[in-house]
PDB file of C-alpha atoms in Angstrom:
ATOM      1  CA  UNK G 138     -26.995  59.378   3.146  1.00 74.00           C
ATOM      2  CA  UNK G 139     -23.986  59.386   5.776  1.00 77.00           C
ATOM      3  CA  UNK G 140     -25.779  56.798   7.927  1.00 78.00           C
ATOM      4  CA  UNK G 141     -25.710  54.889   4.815  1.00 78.00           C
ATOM      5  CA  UNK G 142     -21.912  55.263   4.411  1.00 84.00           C
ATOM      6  CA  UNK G 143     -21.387  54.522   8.024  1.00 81.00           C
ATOM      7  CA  UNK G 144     -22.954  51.455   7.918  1.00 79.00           C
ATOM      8  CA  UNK G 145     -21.437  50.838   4.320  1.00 80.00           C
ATOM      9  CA  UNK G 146     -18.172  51.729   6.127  1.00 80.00           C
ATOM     10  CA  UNK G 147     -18.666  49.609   9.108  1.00 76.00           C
ATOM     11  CA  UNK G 148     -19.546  46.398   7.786  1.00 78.00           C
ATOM     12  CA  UNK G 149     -16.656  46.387   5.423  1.00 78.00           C
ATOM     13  CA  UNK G 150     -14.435  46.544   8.318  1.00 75.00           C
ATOM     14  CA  UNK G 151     -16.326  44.312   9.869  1.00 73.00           C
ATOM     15  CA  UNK G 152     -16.621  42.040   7.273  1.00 75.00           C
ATOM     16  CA  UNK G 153     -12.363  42.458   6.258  1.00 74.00           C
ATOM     17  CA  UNK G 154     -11.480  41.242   9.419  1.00 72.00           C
ATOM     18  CA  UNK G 155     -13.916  38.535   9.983  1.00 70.00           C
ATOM     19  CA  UNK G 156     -12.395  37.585   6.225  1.00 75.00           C
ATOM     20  CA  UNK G 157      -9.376  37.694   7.422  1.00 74.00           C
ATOM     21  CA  UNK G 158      -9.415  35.381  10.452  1.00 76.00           C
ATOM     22  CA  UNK G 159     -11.503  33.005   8.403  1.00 73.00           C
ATOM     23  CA  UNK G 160      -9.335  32.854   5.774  1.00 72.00           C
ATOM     24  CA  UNK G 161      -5.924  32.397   8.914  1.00 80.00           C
ATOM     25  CA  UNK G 162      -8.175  29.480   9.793  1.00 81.00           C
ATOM     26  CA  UNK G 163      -8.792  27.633   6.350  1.00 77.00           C
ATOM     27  CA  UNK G 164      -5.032  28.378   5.340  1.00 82.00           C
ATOM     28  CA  UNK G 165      -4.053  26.631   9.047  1.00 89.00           C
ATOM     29  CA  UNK G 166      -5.866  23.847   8.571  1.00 87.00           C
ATOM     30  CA  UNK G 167      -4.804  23.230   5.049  1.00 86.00           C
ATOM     31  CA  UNK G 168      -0.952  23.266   5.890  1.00 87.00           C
ATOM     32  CA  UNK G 169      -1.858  20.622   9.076  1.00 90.00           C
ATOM     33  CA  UNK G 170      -3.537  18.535   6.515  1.00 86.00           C
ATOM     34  CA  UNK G 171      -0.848  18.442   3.940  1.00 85.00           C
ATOM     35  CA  UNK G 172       1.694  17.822   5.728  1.00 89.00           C
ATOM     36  CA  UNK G 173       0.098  15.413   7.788  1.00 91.00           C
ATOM     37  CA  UNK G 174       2.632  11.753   7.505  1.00 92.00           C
ATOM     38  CA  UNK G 175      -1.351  10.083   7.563  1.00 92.00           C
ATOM     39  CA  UNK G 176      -1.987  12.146   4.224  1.00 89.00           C
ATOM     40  CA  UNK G 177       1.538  11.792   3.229  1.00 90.00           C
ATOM     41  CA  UNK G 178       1.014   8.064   3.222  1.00 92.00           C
ATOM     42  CA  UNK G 179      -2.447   8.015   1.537  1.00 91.00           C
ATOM     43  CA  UNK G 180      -1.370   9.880  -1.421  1.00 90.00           C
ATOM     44  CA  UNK G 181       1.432   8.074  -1.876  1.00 92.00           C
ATOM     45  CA  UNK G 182      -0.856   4.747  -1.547  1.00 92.00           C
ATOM     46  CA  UNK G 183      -3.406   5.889  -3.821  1.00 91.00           C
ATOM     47  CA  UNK G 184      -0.391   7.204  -6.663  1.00 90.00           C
ATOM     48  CA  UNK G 185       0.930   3.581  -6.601  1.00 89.00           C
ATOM     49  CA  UNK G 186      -2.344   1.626  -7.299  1.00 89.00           C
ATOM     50  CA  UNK G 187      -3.333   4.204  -9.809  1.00 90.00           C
ATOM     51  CA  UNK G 188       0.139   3.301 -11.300  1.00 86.00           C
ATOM     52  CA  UNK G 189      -0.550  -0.002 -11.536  1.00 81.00           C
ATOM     53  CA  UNK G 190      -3.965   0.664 -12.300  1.00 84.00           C
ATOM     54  CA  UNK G 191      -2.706   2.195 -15.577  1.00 87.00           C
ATOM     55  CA  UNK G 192       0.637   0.085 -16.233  1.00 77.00           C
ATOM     56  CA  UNK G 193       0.834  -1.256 -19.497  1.00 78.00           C
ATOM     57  CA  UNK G 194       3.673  -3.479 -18.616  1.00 73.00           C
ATOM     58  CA  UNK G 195       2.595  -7.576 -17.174  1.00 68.00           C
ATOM     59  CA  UNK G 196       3.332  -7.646 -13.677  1.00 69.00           C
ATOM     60  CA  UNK G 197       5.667 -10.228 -12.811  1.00 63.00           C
ATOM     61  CA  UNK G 198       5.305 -13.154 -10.109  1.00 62.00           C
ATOM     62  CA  UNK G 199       7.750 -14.866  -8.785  1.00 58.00           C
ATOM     63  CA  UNK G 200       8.546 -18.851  -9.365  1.00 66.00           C
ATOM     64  CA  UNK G 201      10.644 -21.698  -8.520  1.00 66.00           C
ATOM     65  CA  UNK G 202      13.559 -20.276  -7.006  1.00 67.00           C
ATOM     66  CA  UNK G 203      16.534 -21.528  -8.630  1.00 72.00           C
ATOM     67  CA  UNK G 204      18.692 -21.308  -6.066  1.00 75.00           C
ATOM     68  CA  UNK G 205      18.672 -19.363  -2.657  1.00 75.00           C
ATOM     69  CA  UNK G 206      20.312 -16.042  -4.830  1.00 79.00           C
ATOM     70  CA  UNK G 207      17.963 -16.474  -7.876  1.00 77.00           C
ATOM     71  CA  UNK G 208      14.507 -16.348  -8.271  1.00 69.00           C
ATOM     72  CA  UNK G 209      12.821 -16.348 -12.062  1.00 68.00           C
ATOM     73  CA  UNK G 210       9.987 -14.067 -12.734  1.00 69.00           C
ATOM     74  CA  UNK G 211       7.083 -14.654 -15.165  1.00 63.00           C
ATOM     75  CA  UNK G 212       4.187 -12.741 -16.668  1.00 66.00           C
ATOM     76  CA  UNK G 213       1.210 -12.801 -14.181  1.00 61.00           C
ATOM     77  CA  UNK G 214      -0.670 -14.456 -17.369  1.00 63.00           C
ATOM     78  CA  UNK G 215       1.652 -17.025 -18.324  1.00 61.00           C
ATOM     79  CA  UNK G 216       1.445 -18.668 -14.848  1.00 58.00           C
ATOM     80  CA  UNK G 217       0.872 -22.471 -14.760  1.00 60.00           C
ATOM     81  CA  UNK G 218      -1.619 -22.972 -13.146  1.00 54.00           C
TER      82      UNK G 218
END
């Protein structure tokens, strides 16, 4: 019976701070990842074309420019063609 809780004992130790540095590792990396400027950039790609994605609004293309200070915009759908 005490070899039993020794061993109990021991590999709970053992096993804490094995946890412990493994967990100091995952929790490393994750910062480095998210706050990455590569990641930074990707998310903020990805929230943009899910924006548009999901925009009820027309986008708008530019025309004629009416003069070099004005430009008119239409409907993406209401383009001559």
């Amino acid at each position: 019976m005490l070899r039993l809780i020794i061993g109990i004992a021991a590999g709970y130790v053992l096993g804490a701070k094995a946890g412990r540095v493994r967990y100091e590792q995952i929790s490393k990396t994750t910062r480095a990842i998210t706050e990455s400027p590569v990641t930074r950039k990707l998310v903020q790609v990805g929230r943009q074309k899910l924006s548009d994605k999901l925009s009820t609004q027309p986008k708008l293309e530019p025309m004629e420019p009416i003069d070099e200070h004005t430009t008119i915009l239409v409907p993406h759908d209401q383009l001559r063609g």
